[in-house]
XYZ file of C-alpha atoms in Angstrom:
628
model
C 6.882 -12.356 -26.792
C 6.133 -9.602 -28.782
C 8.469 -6.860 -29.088
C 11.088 -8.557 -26.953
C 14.557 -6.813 -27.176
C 17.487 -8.606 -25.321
C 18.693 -5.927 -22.839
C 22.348 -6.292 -20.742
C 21.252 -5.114 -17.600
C 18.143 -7.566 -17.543
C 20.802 -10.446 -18.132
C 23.021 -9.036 -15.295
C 20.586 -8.651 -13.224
C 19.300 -12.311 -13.122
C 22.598 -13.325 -13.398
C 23.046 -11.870 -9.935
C 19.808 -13.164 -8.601
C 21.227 -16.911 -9.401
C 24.170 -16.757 -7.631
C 22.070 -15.242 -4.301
C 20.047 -18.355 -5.220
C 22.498 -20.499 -5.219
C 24.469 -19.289 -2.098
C 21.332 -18.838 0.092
C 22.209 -15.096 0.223
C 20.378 -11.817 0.377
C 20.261 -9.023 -2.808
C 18.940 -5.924 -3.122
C 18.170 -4.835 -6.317
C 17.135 -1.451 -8.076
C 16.337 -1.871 -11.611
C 15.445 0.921 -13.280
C 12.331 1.189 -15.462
C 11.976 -1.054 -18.580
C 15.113 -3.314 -17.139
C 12.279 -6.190 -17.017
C 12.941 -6.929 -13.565
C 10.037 -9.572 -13.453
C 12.108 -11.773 -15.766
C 15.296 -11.312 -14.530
C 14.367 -12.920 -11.295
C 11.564 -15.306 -12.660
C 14.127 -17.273 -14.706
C 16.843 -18.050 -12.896
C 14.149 -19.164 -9.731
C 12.329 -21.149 -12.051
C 15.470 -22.481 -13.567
C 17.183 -23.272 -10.117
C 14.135 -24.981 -8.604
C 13.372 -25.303 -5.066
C 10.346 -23.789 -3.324
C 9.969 -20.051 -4.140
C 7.286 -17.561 -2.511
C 7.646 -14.405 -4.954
C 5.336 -10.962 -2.457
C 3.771 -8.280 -4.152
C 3.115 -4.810 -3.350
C -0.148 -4.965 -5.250
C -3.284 -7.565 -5.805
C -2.879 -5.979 -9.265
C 0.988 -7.013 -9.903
C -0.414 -10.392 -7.669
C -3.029 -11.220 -10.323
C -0.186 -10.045 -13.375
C 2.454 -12.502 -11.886
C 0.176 -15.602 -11.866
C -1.721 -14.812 -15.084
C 0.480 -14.296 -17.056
C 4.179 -13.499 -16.423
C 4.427 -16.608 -14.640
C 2.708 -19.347 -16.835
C 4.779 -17.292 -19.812
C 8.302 -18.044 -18.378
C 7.461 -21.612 -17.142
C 6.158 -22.373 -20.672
C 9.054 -20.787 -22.294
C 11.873 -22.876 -19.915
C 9.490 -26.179 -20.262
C 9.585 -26.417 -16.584
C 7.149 -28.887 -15.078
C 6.505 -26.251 -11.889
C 3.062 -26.030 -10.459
C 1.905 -22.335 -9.375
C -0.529 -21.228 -6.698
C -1.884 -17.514 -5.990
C -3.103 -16.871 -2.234
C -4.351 -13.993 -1.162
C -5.166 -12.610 2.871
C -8.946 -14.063 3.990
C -10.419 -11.221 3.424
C -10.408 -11.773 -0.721
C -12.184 -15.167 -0.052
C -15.975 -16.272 0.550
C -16.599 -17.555 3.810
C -19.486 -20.315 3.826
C -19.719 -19.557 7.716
C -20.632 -16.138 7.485
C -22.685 -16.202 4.579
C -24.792 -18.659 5.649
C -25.310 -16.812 8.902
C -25.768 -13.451 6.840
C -28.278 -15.381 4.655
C -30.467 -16.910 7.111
C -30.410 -13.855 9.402
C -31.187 -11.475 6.523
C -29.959 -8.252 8.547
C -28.488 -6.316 5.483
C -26.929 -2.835 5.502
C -28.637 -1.259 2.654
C -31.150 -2.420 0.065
C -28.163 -2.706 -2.317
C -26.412 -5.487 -0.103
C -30.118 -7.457 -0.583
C -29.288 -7.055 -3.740
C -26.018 -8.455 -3.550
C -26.765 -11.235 -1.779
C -28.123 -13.702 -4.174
C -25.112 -13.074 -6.440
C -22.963 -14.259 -3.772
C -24.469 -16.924 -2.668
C -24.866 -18.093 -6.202
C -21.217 -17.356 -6.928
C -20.053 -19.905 -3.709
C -21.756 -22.987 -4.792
C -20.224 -22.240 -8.647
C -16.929 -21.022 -8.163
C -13.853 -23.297 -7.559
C -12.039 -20.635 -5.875
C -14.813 -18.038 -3.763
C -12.497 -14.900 -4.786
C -14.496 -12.405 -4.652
C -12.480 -11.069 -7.719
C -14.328 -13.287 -9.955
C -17.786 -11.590 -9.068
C -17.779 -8.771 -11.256
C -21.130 -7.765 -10.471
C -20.805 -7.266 -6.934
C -18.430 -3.143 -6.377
C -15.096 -4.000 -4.248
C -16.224 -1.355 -1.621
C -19.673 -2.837 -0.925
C -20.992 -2.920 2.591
C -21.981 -6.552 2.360
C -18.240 -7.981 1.903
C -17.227 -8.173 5.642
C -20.629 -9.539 6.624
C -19.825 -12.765 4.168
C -15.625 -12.540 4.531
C -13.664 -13.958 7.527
C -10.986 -12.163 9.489
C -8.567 -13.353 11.366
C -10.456 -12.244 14.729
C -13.654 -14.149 13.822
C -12.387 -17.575 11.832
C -13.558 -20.624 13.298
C -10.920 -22.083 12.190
C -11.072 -25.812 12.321
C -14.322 -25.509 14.468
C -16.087 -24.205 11.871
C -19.128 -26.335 10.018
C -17.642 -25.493 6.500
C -13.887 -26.045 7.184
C -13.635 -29.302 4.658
C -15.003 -26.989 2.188
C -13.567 -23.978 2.905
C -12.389 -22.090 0.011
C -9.191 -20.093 2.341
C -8.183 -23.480 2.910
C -8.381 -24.914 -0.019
C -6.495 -22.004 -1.267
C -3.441 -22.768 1.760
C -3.454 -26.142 0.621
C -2.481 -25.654 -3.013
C 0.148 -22.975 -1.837
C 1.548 -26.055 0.060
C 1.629 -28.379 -2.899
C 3.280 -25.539 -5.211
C 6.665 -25.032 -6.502
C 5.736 -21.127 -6.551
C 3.412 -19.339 -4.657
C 2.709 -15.245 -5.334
C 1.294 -13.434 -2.493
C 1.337 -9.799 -1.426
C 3.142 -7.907 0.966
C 0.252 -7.729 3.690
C -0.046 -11.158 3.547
C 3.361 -11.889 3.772
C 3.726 -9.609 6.739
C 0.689 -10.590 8.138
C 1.710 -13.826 8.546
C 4.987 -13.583 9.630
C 4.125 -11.686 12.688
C 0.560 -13.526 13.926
C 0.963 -16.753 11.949
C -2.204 -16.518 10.299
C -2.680 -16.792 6.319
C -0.644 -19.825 5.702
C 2.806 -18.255 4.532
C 4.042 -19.615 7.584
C 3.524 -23.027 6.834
C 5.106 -22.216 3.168
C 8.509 -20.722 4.631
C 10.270 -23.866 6.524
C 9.548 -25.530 2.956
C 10.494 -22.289 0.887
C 14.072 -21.772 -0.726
C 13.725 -18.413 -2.289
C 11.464 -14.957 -1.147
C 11.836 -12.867 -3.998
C 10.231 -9.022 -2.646
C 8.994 -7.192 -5.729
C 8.093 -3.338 -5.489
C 10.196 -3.659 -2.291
C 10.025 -0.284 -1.461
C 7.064 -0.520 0.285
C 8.502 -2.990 2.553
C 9.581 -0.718 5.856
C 5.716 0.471 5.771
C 4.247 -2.470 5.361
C 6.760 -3.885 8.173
C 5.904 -1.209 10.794
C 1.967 -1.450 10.135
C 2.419 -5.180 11.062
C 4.862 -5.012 13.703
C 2.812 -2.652 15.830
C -0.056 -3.081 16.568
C -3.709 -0.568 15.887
C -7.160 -0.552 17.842
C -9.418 1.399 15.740
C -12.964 2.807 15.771
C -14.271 0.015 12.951
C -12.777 -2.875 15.378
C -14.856 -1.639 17.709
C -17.573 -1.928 15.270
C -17.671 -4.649 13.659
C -17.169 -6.404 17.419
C -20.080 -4.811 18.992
C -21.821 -6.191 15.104
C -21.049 -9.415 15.311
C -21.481 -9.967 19.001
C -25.018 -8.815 19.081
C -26.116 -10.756 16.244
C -24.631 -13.492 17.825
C -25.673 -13.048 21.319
C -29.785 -12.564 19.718
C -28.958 -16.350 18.131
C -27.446 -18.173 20.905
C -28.528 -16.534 23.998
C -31.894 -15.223 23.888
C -32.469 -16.507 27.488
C -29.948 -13.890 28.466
C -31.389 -10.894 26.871
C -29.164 -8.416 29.318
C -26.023 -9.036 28.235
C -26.665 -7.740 24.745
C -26.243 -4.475 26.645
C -22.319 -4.662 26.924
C -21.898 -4.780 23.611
C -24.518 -2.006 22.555
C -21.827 0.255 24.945
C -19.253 -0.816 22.513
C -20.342 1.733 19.782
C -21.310 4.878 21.793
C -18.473 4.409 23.379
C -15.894 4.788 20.295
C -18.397 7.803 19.209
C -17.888 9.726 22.183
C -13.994 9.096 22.083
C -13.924 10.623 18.456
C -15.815 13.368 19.154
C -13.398 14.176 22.096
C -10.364 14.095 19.720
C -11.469 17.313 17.955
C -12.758 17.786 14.608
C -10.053 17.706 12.688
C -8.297 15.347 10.942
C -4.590 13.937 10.479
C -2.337 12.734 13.447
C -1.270 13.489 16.542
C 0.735 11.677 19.291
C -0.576 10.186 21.779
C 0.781 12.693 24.637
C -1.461 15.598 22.569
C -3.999 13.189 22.760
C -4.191 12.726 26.543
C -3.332 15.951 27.398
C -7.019 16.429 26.867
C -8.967 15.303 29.800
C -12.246 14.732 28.200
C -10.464 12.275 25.515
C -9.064 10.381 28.424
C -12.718 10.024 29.820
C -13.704 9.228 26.783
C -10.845 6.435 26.376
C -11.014 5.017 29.989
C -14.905 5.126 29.195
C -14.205 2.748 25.914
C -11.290 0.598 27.723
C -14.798 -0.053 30.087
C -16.947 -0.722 27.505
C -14.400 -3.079 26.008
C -14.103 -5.346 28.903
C -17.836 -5.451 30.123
C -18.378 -6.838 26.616
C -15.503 -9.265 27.164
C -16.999 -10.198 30.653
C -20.470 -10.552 29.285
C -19.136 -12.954 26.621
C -17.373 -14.930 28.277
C -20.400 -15.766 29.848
C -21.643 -17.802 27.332
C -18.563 -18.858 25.281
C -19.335 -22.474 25.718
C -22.638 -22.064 23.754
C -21.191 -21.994 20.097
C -17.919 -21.133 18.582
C -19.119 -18.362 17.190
C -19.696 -16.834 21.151
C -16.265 -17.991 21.708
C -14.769 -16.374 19.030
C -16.082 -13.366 20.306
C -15.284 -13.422 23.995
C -11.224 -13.586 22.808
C -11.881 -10.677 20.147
C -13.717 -8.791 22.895
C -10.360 -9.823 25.331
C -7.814 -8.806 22.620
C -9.614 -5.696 22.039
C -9.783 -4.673 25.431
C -6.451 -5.421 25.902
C -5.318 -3.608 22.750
C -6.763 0.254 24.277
C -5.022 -0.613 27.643
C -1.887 -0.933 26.644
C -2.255 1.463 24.060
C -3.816 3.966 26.958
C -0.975 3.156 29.856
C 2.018 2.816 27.317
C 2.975 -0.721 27.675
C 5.980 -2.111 25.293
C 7.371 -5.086 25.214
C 10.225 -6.325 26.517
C 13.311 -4.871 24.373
C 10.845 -2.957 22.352
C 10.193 0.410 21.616
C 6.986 1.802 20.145
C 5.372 5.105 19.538
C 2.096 5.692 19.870
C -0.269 8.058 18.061
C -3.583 8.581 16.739
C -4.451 9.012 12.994
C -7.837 10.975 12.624
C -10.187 10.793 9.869
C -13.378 12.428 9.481
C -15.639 9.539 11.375
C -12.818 7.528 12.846
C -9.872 7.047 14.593
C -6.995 4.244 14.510
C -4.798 4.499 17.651
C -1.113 3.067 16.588
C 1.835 1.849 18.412
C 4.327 1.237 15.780
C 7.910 -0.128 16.318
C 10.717 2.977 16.542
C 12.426 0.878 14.498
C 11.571 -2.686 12.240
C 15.606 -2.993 11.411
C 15.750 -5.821 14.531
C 12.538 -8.259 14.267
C 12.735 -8.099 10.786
C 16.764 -8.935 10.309
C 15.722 -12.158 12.551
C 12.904 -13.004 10.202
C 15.560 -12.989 7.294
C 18.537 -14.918 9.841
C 15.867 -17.702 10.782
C 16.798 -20.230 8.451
C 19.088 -20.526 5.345
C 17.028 -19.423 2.375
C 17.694 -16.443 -0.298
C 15.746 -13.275 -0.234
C 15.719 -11.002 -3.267
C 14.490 -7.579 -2.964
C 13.918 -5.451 -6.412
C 12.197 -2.304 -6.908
C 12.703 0.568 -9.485
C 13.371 3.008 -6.467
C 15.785 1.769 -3.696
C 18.695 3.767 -3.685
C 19.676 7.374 -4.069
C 22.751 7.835 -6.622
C 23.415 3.534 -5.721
C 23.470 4.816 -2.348
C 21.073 2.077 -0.644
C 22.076 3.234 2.650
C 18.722 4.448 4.151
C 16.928 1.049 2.896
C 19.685 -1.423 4.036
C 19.867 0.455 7.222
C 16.341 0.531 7.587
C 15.289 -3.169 7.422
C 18.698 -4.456 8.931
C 19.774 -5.908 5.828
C 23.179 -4.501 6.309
C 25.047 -7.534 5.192
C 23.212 -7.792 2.214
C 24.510 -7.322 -1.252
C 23.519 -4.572 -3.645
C 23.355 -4.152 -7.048
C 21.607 -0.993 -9.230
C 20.692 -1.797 -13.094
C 19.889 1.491 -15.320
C 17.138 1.765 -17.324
C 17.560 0.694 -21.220
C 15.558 3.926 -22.406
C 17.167 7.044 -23.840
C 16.416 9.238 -21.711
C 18.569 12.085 -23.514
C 16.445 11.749 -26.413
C 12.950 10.673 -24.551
C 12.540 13.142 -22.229
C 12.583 16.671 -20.823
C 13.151 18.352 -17.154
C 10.962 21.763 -16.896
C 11.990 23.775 -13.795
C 9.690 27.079 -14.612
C 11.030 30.382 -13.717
C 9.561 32.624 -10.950
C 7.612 30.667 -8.904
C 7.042 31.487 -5.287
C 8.205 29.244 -2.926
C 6.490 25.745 -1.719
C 5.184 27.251 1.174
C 3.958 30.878 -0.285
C 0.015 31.051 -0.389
C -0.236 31.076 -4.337
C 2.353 28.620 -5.173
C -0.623 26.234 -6.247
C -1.909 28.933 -8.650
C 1.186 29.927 -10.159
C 2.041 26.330 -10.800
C -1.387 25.821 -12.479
C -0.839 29.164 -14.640
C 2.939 28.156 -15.815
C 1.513 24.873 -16.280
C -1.182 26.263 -19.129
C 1.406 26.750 -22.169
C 2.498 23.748 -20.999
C -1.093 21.223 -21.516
C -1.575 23.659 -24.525
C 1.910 22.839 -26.062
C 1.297 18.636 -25.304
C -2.661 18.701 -26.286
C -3.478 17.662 -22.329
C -1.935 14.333 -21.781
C -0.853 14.981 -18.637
C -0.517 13.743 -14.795
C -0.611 16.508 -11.903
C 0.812 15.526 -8.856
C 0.274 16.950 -5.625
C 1.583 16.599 -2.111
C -0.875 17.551 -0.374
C -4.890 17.047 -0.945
C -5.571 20.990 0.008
C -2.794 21.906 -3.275
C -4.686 19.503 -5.116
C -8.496 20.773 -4.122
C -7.224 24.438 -5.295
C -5.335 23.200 -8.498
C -8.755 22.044 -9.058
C -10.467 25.195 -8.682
C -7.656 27.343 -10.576
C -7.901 24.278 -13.338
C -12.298 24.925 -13.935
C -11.072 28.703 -13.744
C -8.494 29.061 -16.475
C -9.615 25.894 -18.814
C -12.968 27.984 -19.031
C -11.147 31.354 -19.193
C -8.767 30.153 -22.074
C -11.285 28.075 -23.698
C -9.197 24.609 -22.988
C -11.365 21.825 -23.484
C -9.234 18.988 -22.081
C -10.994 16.876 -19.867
C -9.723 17.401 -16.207
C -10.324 13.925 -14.066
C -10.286 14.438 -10.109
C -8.685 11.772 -7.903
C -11.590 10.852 -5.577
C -13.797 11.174 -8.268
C -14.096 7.602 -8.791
C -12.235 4.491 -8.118
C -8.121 4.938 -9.233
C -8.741 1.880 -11.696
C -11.911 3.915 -13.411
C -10.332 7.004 -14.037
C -6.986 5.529 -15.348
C -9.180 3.655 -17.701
C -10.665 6.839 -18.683
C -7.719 8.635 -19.008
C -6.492 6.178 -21.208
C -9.278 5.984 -23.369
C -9.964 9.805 -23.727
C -6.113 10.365 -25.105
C -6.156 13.886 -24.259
C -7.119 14.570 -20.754
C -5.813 16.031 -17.340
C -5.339 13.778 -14.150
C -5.034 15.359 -10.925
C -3.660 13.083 -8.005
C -1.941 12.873 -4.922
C 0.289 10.084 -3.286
C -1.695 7.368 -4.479
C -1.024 8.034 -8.492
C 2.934 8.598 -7.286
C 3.467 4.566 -8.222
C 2.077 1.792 -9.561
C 0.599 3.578 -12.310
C 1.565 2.342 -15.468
C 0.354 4.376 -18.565
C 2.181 3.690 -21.790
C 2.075 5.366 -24.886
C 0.527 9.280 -26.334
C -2.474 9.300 -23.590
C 0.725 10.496 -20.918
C 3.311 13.148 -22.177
C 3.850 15.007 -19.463
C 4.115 14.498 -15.726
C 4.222 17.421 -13.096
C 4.841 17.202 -9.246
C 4.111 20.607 -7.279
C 6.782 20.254 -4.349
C 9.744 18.198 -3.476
C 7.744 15.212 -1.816
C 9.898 15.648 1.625
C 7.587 13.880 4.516
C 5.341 16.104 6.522
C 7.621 17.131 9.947
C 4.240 16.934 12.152
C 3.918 12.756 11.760
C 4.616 11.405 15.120
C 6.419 8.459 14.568
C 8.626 10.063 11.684
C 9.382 12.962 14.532
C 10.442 9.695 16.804
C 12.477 8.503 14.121
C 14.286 11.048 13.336
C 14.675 12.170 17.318
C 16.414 8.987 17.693
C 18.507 9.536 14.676
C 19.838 12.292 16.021
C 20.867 11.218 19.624
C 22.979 8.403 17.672
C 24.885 10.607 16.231
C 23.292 10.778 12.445
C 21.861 13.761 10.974
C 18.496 13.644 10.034
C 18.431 15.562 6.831
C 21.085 14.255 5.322
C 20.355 10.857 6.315
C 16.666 10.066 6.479
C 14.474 13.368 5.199
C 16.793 13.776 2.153
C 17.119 10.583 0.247
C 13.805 9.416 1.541
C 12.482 12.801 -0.678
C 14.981 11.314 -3.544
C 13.465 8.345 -3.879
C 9.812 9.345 -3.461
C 10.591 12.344 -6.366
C 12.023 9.249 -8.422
C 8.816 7.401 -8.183
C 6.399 10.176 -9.020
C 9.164 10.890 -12.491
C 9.019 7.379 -13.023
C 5.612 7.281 -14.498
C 6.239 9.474 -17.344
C 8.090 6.902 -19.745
C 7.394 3.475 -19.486
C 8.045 1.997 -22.779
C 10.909 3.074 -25.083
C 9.221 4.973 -27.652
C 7.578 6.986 -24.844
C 8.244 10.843 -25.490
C 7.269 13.028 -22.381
C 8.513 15.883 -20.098
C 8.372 15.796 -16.540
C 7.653 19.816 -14.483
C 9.012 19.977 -11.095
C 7.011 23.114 -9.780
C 9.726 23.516 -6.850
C 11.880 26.146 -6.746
C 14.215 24.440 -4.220
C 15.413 21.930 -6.647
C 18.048 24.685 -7.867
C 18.485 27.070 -5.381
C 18.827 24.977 -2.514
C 22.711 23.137 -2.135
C 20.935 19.185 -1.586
C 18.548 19.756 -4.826
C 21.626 18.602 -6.918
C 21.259 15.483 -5.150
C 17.595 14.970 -6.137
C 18.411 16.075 -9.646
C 21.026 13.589 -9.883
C 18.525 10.920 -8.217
C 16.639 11.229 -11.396
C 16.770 9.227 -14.745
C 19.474 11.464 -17.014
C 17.147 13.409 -18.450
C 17.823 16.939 -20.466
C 17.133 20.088 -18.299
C 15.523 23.266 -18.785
C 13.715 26.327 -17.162
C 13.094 27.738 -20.930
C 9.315 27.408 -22.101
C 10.674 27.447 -25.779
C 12.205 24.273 -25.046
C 9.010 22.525 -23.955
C 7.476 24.076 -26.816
C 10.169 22.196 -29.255
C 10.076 19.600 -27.432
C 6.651 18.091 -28.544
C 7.088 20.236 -31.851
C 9.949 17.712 -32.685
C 7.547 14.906 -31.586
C 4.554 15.553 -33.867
């Protein structure tokens, strides 16, 4: 391998992922950036054997793993293991539905006839139907649901095409592996509804190694709730009239149950106001026309259920429906009356967006179910990120996921961080929450770009800081004739505009939580990284209020033991983009003025790689005057 070095904590660290392996036991591990943390637990799971399922946060790290890091290790060990890659349904062809969406030839836009040919072509040629391999066809096109399964509308072994079909096929190579990479949401997704085929992996499966773990209590509480949303109701009220025009044209009348579906979800978004963001539930309903509009759509729901189940018996495809329609309808009621489950406790809320909503009850806590996923059988579980604990304090993450027994280890990064890199705390800024904090950061930030030649990432917490960094950006570039190109998240896709900002080697990225990980840009195109305002989570979001309530009433304190080193941990991911190799050279700008005048910012200071401090612009200015 090119450019290999042999690093201690990369051997310590697999060192301590054998003996979890061999003892059946559970590890969490932070290693720090440039440990090699894919390695460290790819060799000692290849080398001890036994079935291993190794999740993902990413399709991107997914792909990496089976590509390449994978098949490189194996080779490298002489191994004879045999490797799978499976992905959720929804990254597969489904024969069923593109038949159906052939022969009807009811097509969203003129673009999706377009489309269509290439996919069909692409089914009978590939080996695999991932719709990854079809370049040609954009990842956000309208036609992909209308030729994808879900879990809601699978046939399942009912269906025509189920000897041929390519999720299947997919399942039944996962079985025959020795490894099998998946992601996160299809790890969780199966766990809790027994859907994708990782369930039929586990009582087989001797390791679960969690990469980019952090994302794990997320991911955990989006699948251990449960959501009714706007494009459900869509895509059911879709399907089931297309379906009811094919199989029960005698019946024309009870197309109208589902063609209530849609006006119904319309008039319920309208009702929640214009804005956008979230709200609990009890806001919600304190409204009486959205609880019209709900009980209106609860209706809607179970006249189309009704109507359905009038005519189930006619094809699988009607009977599919009738339980999607039940589910559904089931889904707003309890979400309207506030029904948990037994031992349970959820919170609901609504999350707005401009055309849609998503009502949510999520789990007060995931600590509980997901401590007796890990206690169900004797297996190790390895769970590694870069950003886990605050000062090898993994408190908040243990506590979080009731992994309290588990073991803990933190490996520092091999990079000099002394020598690689700067901390810029600029004087006299207003605070976070002053009205021109945005444009003084932007204006202190100008020596800055001019001093580095561009090159940089601009994070923001918020999308209105980054819309007016934006503005103040077109303002002053033009004003002090800087002719850096300035790339927009939103702009395009996140992939295009890395590529971009990788090939152009001198521009400015602007980006909000989306560019705070899982960006990886080595080398001169990024020297210097800047995030506007300690990344503390917004007080208004429901079930974080919940949280936090509960915290409280047991006795913690919710600063100190949630808001704070959750902050720590999200301000080390947004600093860990800035060097990622170790001849990187780079300086990270915190545009906060809490971080030193507030008694916890030594704590987030400290939560950060050791790198040299300053509030001097001189020192910036030497800083890449050393480095050219």
């Amino acid at each position: 391998m090119p450019g290999f070095r042999r690093r201690a904590s990369q051997v310590a660290m697999a060192d301590a992922v054998l003996r979890t392996i061999r003892s059946a036991g559970r590890l969490v591990a932070e290693a720090g950036t440039g440990t090699g943390k894919t390695f460290a637990y790819l060799v000692p799971a290849l080398l001890e054997g036994g079935k291993v399922i190794i999740s993902t946060g990413t399709k991107t790290l997914q792909d990496q793993l089976f590509e390449r890091d994978l098949p490189m290790v194996r080779d490298a060990l002489a191994v004879p293991l045999t490797l799978a890659l499976l992905k959720g349904r929804a990254n597969y062809i489904c024969l069923h539905h593109l038949e159906r969406t052939s022969r009807e030839g009811r097509l969203p836009s003129r673009e999706d006839a377009r489309h269509l040919p290439k996919i069909v072509a692409f089914a009978h040629a590939s080996e695999r139907g991932d719709r990854a391999g079809l370049a040609d066809v954009p990842e956000n096109a309208s036609i992909w649901p209308l030729v994808t399964s879900t879990r809601e509308n699978c046939l399942g072994s009912n269906c025509a095409f189920f000897r041929e079909c390519f999720v299947m096929k997919a399942r039944k190579e996962a079985l025959d592996a020795d490894v099998v990479v998946v992601n996160h949401h299809l790890f969780f997704a199966d766990v809790m509804l027994r859907d994708e085929g990782v369930s039929e992996l586990l009582p087989a499966c001797d390791t679960v190694i969690l990469d980019e773990a952090h994302q794990l209590p997320d991911t955990a509480t989006l699948f251990f709730g449960e959501q009714a949303t706007s494009g459900q109701v869509a895509d059911l009220a879709r399907d089931a009239e297309a379906a009811l025009r094919g199989a029960a044209r005698d019946m024309p009348e009870l197309g109208d149950a589902p063609g209530e579906l849609q006006p119904a979800a319309k008039r319920l978004r309208l009702a929640l106001g214009e804005g956008t963001g979230k709200m609990p539930r009890e806001a919600a309903l304190a409204q009486r026309d959205v609880v019209d509009a709900l009980d209106a759509l609860c209706a809607a729901a179970d006249r189309a259920a009704a109507s359905l189940a009038v005519v189930a018996d006619r094809s699988e495809d009607l009977a599919t429906l009738a339980a999607r329609a039940d589910d559904l309808a089931a889904r707003l009621a309890r979400w309207r009356h506030a029904s948990d489950e037994a031992g349970e406790a959820f919170v609901r809320w609504v999350d707005l967006t401009p055309y849609a909503f998503l009502l949510h009850a999520s789990p007060l806590s995931v600590a509980r179910v997901f401590r007796r996923q890990v206690e169900s059988s004797a297996r190790a579980w390895i769970f590694t990120s870069a950003t886990l604990a605050v000062a090898g304090d993994f408190r908040l993450y243990t506590t979080t996921l009731g992994l309290d027994d588990a073991k803990t280890g933190t490996w520092p990064s091999p990079f000099d961080y002394a020598r690689q890199a700067l901390l810029y705390l600029p004087r006299d800024l207003p605070a976070p929450g002053a009205p021109g904090h945005t444009d003084a950061l932007v204006d202190a930030m100008l020596p800055v770009l001019r001093a580095s030649g561009g090159r940089a990432f601009l994070l923001f917490t918020t999308l209105r800081a980054l819309n007016r960094a934006r503005e103040r950006i077109a303002e002053a570039f033009a004003r002090e004739g800087l002719d850096f190109p300035v790339l927009v998240q939103g702009d395009g896709s996140k992939t295009e505009l890395l590529e971009r900002f990788r090939r152009l080697g001198n521009a400015v990225l602007l980006g909000s939580a989306s560019f705070w990980e899982g960006v990886d840009v080595a080398g001169d195109a990024l020297s210097v990284v800047v995030i506007d305002k300690l990344p503390f989570a917004p007080p208004d979001d429901p079930l974080l209020a919940a949280r936090l309530q509960k915290l409280e009433e047991d006795g913690g304190n919710a600063f100190r033991d949630w808001q704070l080193p959750q902050a720590a941990i999200s301000l080390k991911q947004g600093a860990g983009r800035l060097i990622r190799t170790e001849t990187d050279r780079g300086v990270l700008v915190i545009g906060d003025p809490r971080l030193v005048e507030k008694s916890y910012g030594k704590t987030l200071w400290r939560s950060l790689p050791p790198m040299r401090r300053t509030r001097e612009l001189a020192d910036v200015a030497a800083f890449f005057a050393a480095g050219d």
